[in-house]
XYZ file of C-alpha atoms in Angstrom:
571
model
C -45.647 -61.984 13.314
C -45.146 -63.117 17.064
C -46.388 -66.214 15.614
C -43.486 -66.851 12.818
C -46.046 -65.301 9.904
C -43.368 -64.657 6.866
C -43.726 -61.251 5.008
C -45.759 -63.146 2.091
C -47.995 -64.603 4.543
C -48.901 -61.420 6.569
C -49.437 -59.385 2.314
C -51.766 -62.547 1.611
C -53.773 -62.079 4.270
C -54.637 -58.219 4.150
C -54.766 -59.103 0.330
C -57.539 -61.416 1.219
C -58.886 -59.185 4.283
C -59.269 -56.090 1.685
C -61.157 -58.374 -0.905
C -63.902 -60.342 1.594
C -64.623 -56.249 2.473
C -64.734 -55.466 -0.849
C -66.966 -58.057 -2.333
C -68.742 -57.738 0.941
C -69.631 -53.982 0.088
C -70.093 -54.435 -3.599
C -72.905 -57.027 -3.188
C -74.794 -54.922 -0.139
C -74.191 -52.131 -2.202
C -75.722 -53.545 -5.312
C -78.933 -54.670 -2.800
C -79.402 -51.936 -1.287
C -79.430 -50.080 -4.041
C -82.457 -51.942 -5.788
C -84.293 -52.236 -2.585
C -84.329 -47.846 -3.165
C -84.105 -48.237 -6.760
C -87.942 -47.639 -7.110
C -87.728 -44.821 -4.462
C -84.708 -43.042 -6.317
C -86.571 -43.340 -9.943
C -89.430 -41.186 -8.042
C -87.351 -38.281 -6.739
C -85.747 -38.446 -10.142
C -88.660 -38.152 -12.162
C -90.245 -35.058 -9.426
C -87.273 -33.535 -10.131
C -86.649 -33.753 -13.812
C -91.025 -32.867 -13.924
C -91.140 -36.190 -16.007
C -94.751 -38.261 -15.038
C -92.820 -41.153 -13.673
C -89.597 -43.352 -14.913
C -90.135 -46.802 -15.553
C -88.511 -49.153 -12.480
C -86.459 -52.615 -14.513
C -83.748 -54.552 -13.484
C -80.738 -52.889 -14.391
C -78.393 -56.141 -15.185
C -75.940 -54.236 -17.212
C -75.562 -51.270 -14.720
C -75.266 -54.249 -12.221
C -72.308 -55.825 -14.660
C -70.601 -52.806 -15.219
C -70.445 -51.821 -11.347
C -69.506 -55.279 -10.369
C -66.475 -55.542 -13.025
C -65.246 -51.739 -12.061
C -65.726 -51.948 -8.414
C -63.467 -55.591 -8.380
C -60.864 -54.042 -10.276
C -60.762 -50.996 -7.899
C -60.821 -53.362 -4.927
C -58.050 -55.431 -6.475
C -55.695 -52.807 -7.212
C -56.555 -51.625 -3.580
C -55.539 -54.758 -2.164
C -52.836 -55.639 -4.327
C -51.212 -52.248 -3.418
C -52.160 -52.096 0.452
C -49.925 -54.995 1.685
C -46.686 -53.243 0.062
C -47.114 -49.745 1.458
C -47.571 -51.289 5.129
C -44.880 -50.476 6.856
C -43.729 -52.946 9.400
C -41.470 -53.403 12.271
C -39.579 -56.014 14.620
C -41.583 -57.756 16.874
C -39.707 -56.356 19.472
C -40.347 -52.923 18.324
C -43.938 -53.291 17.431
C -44.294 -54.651 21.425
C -42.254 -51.243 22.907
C -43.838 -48.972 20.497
C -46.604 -48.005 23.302
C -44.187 -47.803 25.362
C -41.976 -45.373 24.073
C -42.009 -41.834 24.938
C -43.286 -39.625 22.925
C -40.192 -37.388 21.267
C -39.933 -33.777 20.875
C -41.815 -32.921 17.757
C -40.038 -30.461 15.280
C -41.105 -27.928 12.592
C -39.726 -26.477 9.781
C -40.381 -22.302 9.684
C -39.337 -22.379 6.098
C -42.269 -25.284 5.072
C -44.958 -23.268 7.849
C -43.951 -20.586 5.564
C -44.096 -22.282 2.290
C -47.913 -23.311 3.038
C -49.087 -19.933 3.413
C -47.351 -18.791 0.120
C -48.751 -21.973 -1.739
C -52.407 -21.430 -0.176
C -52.199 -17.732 -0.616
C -50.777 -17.974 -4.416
C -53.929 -20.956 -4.994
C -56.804 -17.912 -3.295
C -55.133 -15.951 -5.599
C -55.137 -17.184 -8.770
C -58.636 -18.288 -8.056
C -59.810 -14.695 -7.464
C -57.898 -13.605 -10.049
C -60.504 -12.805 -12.269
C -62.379 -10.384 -9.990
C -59.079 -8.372 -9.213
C -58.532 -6.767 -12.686
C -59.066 -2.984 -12.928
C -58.219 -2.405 -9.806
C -54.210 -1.173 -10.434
C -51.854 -1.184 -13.793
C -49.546 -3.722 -12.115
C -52.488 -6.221 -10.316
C -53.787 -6.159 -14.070
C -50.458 -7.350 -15.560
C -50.027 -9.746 -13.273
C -53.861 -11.506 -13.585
C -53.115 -11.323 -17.735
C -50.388 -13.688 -16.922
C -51.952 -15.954 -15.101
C -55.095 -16.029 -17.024
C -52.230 -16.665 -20.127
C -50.714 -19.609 -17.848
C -51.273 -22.996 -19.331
C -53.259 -25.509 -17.289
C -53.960 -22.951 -14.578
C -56.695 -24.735 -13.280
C -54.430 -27.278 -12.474
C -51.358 -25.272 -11.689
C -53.427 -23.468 -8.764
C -55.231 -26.871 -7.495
C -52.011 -28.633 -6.903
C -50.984 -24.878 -5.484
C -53.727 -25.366 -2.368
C -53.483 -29.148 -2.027
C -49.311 -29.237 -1.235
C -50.333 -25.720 0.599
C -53.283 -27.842 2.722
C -50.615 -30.928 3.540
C -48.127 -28.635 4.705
C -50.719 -26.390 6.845
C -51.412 -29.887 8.952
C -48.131 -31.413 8.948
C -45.719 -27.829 9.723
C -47.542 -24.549 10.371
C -50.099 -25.802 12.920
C -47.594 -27.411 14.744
C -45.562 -24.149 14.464
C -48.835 -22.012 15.679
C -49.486 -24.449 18.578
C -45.348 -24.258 19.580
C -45.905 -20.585 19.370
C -49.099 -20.687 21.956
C -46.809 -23.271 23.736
C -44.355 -20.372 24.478
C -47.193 -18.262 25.646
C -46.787 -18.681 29.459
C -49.348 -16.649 30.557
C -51.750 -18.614 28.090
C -50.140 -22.235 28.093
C -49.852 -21.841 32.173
C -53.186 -21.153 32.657
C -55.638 -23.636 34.374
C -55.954 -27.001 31.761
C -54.592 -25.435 28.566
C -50.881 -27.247 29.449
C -53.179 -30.427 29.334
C -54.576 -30.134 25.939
C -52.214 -27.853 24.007
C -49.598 -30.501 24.902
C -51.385 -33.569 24.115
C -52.788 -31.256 21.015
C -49.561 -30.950 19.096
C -48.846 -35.002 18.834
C -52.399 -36.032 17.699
C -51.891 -32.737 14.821
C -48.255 -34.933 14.267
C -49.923 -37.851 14.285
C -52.885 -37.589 12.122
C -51.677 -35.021 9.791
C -52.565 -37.343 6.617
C -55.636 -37.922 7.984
C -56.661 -34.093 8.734
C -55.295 -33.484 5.093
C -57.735 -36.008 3.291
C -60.802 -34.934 5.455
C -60.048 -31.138 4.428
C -59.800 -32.272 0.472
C -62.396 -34.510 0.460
C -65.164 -32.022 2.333
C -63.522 -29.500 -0.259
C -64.773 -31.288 -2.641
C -67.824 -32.320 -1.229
C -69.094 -28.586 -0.825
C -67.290 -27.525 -4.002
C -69.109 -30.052 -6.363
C -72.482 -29.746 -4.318
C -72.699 -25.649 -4.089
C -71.601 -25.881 -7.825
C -74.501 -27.835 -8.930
C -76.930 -26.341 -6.301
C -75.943 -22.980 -8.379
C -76.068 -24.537 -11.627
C -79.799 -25.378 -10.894
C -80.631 -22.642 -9.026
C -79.794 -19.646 -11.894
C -81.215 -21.726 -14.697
C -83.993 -19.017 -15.160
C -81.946 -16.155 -14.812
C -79.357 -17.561 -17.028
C -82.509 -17.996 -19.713
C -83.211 -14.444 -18.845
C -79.963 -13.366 -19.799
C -79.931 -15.014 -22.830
C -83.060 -14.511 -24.277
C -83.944 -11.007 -23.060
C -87.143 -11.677 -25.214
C -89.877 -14.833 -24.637
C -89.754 -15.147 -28.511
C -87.320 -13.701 -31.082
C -87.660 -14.087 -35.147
C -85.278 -12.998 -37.153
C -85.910 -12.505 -40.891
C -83.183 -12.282 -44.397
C -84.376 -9.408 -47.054
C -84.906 -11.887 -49.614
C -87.299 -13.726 -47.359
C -90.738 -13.399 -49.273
C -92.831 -15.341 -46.428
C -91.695 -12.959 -44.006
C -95.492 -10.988 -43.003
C -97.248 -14.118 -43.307
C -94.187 -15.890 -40.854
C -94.609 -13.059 -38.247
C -98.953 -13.218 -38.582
C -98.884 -17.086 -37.730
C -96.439 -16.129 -34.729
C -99.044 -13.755 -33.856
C -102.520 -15.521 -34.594
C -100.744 -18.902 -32.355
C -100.194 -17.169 -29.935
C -103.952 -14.988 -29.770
C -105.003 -18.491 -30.212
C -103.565 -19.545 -26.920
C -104.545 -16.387 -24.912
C -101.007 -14.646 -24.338
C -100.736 -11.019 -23.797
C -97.490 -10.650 -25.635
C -95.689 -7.437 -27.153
C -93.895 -7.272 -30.460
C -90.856 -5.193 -31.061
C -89.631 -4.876 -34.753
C -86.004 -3.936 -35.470
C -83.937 -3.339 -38.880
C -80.353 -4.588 -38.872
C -78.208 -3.718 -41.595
C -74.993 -6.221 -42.088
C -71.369 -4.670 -43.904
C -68.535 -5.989 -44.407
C -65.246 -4.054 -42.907
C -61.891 -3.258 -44.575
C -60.560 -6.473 -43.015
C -63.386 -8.785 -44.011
C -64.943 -8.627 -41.003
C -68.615 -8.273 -40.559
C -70.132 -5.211 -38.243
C -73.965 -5.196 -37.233
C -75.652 -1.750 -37.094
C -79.166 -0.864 -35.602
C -80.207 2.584 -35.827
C -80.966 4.372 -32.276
C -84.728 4.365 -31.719
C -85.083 0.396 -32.465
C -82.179 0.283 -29.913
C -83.998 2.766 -27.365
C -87.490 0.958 -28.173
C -85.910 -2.142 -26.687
C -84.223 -1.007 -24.254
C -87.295 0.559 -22.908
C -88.460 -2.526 -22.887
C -86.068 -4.290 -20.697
C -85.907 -1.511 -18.252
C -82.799 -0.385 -19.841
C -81.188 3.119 -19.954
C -81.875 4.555 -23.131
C -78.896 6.557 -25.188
C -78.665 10.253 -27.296
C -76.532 9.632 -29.832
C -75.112 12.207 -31.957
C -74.198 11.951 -35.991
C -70.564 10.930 -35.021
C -71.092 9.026 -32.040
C -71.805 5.025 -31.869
C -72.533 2.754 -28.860
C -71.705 -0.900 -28.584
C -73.814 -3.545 -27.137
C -72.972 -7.005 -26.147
C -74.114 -10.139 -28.085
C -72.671 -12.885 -25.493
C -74.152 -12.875 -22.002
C -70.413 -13.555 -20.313
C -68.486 -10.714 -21.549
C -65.901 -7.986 -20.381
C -65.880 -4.566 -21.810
C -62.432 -4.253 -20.846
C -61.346 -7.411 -22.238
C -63.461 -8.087 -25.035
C -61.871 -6.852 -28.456
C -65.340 -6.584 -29.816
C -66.047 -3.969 -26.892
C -63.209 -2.471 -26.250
C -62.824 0.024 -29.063
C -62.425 3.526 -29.157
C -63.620 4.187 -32.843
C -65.390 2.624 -35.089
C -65.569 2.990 -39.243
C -68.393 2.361 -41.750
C -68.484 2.588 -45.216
C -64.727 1.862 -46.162
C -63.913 4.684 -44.058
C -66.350 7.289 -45.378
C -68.249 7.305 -41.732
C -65.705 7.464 -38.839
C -67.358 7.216 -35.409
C -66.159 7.490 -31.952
C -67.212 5.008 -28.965
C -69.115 6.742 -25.890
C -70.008 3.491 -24.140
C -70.955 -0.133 -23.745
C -74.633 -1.409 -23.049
C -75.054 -3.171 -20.171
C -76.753 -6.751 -21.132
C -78.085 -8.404 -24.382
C -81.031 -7.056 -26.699
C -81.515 -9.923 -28.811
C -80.798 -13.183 -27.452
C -77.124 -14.520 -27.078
C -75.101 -15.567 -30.354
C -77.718 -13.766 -32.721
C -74.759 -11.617 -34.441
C -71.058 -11.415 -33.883
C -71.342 -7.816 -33.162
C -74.063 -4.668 -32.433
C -73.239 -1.063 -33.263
C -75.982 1.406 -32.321
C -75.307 4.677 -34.083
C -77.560 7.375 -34.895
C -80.803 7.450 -36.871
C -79.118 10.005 -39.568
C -76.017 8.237 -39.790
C -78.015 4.625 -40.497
C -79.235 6.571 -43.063
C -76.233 7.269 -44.670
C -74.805 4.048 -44.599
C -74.713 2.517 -48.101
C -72.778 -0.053 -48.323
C -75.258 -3.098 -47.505
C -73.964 -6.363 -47.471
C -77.641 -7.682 -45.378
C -80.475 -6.276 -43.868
C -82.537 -8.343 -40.960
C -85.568 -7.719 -39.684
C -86.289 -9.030 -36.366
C -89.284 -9.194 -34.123
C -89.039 -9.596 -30.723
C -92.003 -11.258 -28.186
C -92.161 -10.078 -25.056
C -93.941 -12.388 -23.151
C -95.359 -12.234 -19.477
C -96.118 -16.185 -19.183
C -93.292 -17.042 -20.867
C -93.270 -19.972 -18.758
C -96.573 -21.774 -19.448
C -95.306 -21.249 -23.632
C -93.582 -24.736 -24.105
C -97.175 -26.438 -26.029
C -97.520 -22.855 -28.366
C -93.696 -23.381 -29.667
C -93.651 -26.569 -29.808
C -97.033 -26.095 -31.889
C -94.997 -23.540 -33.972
C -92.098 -25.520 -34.305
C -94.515 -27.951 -36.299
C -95.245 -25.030 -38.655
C -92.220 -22.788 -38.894
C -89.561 -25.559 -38.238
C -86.539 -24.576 -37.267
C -85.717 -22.424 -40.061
C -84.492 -22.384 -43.091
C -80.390 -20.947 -43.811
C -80.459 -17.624 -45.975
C -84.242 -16.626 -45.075
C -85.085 -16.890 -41.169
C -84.703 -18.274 -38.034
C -86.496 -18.011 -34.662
C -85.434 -18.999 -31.047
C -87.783 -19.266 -28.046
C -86.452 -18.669 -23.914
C -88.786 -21.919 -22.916
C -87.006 -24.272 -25.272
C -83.345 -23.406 -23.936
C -85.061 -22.676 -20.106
C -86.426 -26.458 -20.139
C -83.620 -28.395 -21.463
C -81.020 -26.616 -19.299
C -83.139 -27.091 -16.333
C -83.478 -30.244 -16.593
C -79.903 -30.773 -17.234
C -79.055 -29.157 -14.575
C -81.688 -30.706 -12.091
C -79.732 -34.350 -13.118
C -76.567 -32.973 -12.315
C -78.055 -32.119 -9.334
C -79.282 -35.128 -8.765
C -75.948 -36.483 -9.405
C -74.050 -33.864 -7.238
C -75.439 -34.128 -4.299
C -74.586 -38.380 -4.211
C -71.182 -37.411 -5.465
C -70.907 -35.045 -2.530
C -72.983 -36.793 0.024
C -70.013 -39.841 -0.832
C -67.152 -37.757 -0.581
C -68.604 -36.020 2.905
C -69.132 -39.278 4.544
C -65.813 -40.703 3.197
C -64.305 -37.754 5.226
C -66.439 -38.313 8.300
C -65.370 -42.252 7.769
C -61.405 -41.309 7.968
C -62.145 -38.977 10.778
C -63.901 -42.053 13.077
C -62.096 -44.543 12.150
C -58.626 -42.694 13.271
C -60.558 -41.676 16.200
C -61.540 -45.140 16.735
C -57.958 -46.382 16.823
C -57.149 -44.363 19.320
C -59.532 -45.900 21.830
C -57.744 -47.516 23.931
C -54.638 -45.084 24.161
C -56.832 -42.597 24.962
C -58.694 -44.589 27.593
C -55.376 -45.084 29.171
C -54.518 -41.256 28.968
C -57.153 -40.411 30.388
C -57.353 -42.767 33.271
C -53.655 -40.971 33.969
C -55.076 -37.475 33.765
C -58.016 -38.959 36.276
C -54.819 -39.499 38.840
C -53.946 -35.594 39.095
C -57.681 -35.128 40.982
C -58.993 -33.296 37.284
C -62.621 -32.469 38.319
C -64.771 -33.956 35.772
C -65.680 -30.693 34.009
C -62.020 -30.143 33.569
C -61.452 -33.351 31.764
C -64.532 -32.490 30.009
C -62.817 -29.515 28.552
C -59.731 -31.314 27.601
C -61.448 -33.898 25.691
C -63.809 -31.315 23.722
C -61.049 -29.146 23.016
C -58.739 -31.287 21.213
C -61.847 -33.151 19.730
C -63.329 -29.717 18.744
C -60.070 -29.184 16.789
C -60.189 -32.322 15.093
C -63.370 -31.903 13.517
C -63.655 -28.234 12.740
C -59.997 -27.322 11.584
C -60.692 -29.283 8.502
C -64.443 -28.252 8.222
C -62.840 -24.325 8.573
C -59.821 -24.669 5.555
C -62.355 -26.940 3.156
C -64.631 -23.831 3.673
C -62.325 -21.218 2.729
C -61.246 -23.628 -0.009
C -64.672 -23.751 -1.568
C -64.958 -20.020 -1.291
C -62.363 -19.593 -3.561
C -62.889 -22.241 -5.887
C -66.415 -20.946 -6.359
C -64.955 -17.732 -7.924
C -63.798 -19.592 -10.668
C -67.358 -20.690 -11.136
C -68.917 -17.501 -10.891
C -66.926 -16.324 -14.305
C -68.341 -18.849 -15.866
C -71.998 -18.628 -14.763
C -71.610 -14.480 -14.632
C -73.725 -14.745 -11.161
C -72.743 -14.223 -7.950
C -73.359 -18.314 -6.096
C -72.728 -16.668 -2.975
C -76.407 -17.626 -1.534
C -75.767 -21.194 -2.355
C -72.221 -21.476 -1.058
C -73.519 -20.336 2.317
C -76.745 -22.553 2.369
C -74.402 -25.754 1.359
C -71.812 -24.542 4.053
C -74.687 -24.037 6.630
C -75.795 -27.599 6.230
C -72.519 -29.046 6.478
C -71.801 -27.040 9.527
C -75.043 -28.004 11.294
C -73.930 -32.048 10.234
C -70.424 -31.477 11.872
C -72.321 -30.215 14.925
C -74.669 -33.137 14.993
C -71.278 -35.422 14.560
C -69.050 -33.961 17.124
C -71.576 -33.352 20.002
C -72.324 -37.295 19.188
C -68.903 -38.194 19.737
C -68.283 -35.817 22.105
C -71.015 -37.110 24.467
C -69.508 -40.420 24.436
C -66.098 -39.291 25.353
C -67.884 -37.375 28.220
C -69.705 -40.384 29.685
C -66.304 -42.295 29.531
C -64.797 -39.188 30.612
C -67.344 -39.238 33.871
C -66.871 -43.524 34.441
C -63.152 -42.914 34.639
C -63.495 -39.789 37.004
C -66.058 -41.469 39.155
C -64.052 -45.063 39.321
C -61.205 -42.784 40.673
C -63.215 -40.717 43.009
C -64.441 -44.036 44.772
C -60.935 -45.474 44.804
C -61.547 -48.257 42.100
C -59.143 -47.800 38.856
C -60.176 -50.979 36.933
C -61.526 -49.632 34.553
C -63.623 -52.009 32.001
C -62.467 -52.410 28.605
C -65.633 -51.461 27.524
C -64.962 -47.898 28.159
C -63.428 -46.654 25.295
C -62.688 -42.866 24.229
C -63.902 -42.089 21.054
């Protein structure tokens, strides 16, 4: 501008700066990437257990990248020239030379972000709050009734995280300000003054680090937990290795269940079969209601380590058919009384089973009543019989079904059908070991994306800083004292964000745990762990170069030499 550049001149050139860096990146991106292509393909294939993935030239992968990434890069650049803001010449010359002005705070916006974080936590954990009092459990049923809640509570903590930077840590650092006996003592004037303009100055900053490693250790813990319960999620819903399920009218039904039995003798499993009878009627209202008598229920609930129930004549006991369900919530579950028989047998509820007996989705409903009362029961709209495997090496079954899949198919509507645990157990885990895969790049992106804004503000600052602390170097600060200045307001930079993104992924991760009905808890703090040992690694890195500068500057002034090379920067 000092030169007579026009407006148009200076948005050409950062249009053309921002697109040499983009094509730039795009093309060592795209080499890079094949140079590890071969590499990749071989910790996919370990991880999906395949015997190896063919390497090829990927030219429409390379296409499609090339053609997205330039139209991301020229809507960047297009955009960036128009959102500089810029100055007189005159201005632009002074503006390093202006005092700094007195920074203020709004108490009702410092406010506002702990109501908008606080209502986000809550809404979050909303789920795991119900039962607890009449009112709390009003107020979750309206917010699980809210439309787009997901979103609603999102946009909640992201306005609540921009107004945490830019009004209510300036107003917690005014209040420690007005701490005399705190701000007076030894350096903290130093560094709790200097504190509160670089928290003014790179609140946007601070606010896209803290979303960005948000979502970093929200989308990696998510699919760390995704891969890591795939067994116990198979566990849940097949509570049995092998289940076969048979219609009355099925004539093929003994010779079905001896092939089931003679593969699997064949093949050398230990296995034991549980046989249940499962009549099917229709309710006043149409709907249908699945009754087992009590000793096929206590038989398998022996089996799976369950409590077993005493029923009597007009007692009945529900059990769940879905793995995620909520006796309290759950029509199906929640009823006090149940009637068979147009209303002939009237029972009344004593409780809820705790986990599946047959494997998820099998019926809409399970009633376990007593073995008199099944009995009685004569209107019959179906009866099933269903045999159950239990299975020690469940695992090491995948050849046997797929051998019986060959003879039994997959069924056939109105007579039978049969589900195995290692069928659902293989595809979901290696579904979930892609997204996995995926994840972690996805998060490893977004982490070093927030490390990237974090340097390069740091970066800008170099030379003010140099300068700053060449003046602090004039008040005879011993170089352990400057040391602590420095580390203190760096130390604040890089874990304040690391600290809310945490707490923000602990809450967002209770959303996730309704819908995996497991507690991810492990994970979270084994992702967390890592990305607090990386944040370690990063600031003592940066903070060892400030401290060397830190040391030139404090020796050049002990000796009585304040030229200090521009090669000294503070990072």
């Amino acid at each position: 501008m000092m030169l007579g550049m026009s407006k148009k001149q200076l948005r050409g050139l950062v249009f053309l700066e921002n697109m040499i860096i983009g094509l730039l990146a795009i093309i060592v991106g795209i080499t890079i990437g094949l140079v590890f292509s071969r590499f990749l393909l071989m910790v996919l294939a370990s991880i999906l257990a395949y015997e190896s993935l063919a390497f090829y030239f990927p030219i429409k992968a390379i296409l499609v990248t090339i053609v997205f990434f330039l139209l991301i890069f020229l809507g960047i650049s297009a955009l960036t020239p128009f959102i500089i803001r810029t100055s007189s010449i005159i201005t632009l010359l002074k503006g390093s030379k202006k005092a700094n002005r007195e920074i203020k705070f709004s108490v009702f916006q410092s406010i506002l972000a702990l109501f908008l974080l606080a209502a986000g936590y809550f809404m979050a954990a909303s789920s795991h709050l119900y039962d607890i009092h009449p009112a709390l459990d009003r107020i979750v049923l309206l917010i699980e009734g809210l439309p787009f809640v997901e979103l609603i509570l999102t946009t909640s903590v992201v306005i609540g995280t921009y107004f945490f930077f830019s009004q209510l840590s300036i107003f917690v650092l005014h209040g420690l300000r007005k701490n005399k006996s705190f701000y007076m003592n030894r350096t903290n004037m130093l560094w709790l003054s200097d504190l509160i303009y670089r928290m003014r100055d790179n609140t946007r900053m601070l606010f896209l680090v803290t979303i960005l490693s948000a979502i970093a250790f929200t989308a990696i813990t998510g699919v760390y937990a995704l891969s890591s319960v795939v067994k116990d999620e198979s566990l849940k819903d097949n509570p049995f290795a092998l289940t076969y399920t048979s219609y009355s009218s099925n004539e093929k039904e003994k010779e079905q269940v001896k092939i089931i039995d003679d593969m699997l003798d064949s093949h050398g499993f230990k296995y034991e079969r549980y046989e249940s009878e499962v009549i099917k009627q229709l309710s006043r209202d149409n709907r249908p209601i699945h009754i087992i008598k009590e000793s096929d229920y206590n038989q398998r609930a022996a089996a799976l380590g369950l409590e077993q129930v005493a029923l009597d004549e007009d007692q009945a006991f529900l059990v769940p058919v879905y793995v995620r369900f909520d006796p309290k919530r759950d029509k199906t579950l929640s009823q006090t009384s149940i009637t068979l028989d147009d209303g002939e047998i009237n029972l009344q509820v004593v409780g809820v089973g705790p986990k599946l007996i047959f494997y998820s989705g099998l019926f809409s409903n399970l009633v376990v009543v007593n073995d008199e009362t099944y009995k009685e029961i004569t209107n019959i709209e179906e009866k099933y019989h269903s045999y159950s495997y239990h299975i020690p090496d469940w695992l090491n079954s995948l050849e046997l079904v797929e051998k019986l899949r060959e003879v039994l198919g997959v069924g056939e509507y109105g007579k039978y059908f049969w589900s195995s645990r290692i069928e659902g157990y293989t595809l979901e885990n290696q579904n979930k070991k892609l997204f996995l895969y995926v994840g972690f790049f996805l998060g490893a992106i977004f982490f070093l994306g927030a490390s990237s804004f974090l340097y390069f503000r740091l970066y800008t600052d170099l030379n003010q800083e140099k300068n700053k602390y060449i003046g602090i170097s004039k008040l005879g600060l011993s170089f352990k004292e400057m040391k602590r200045v420095a580390s203190i307001q760096i130390a604040v930079l890089f874990f304040l964000p690391y600290i809310l993104a945490s707490i923000h992924t602990y809450f967002a991760i209770n959303v996730l745990e309704t819908v995996l009905y497991s507690s991810v808890l492990k994970q979270y703090l084994v992702v967390i762990g890592v990305f607090l040992i990386l944040n370690i690694v990063y600031f003592f890195t940066v903070g060892t170069y400030t401290n060397i500068s830190n040391f030139i500057i404090w020796l050049c002034r002990r000796q009585g030499r304040f030229k200090i090379s521009r090669q000294v920067g503070i990072s």
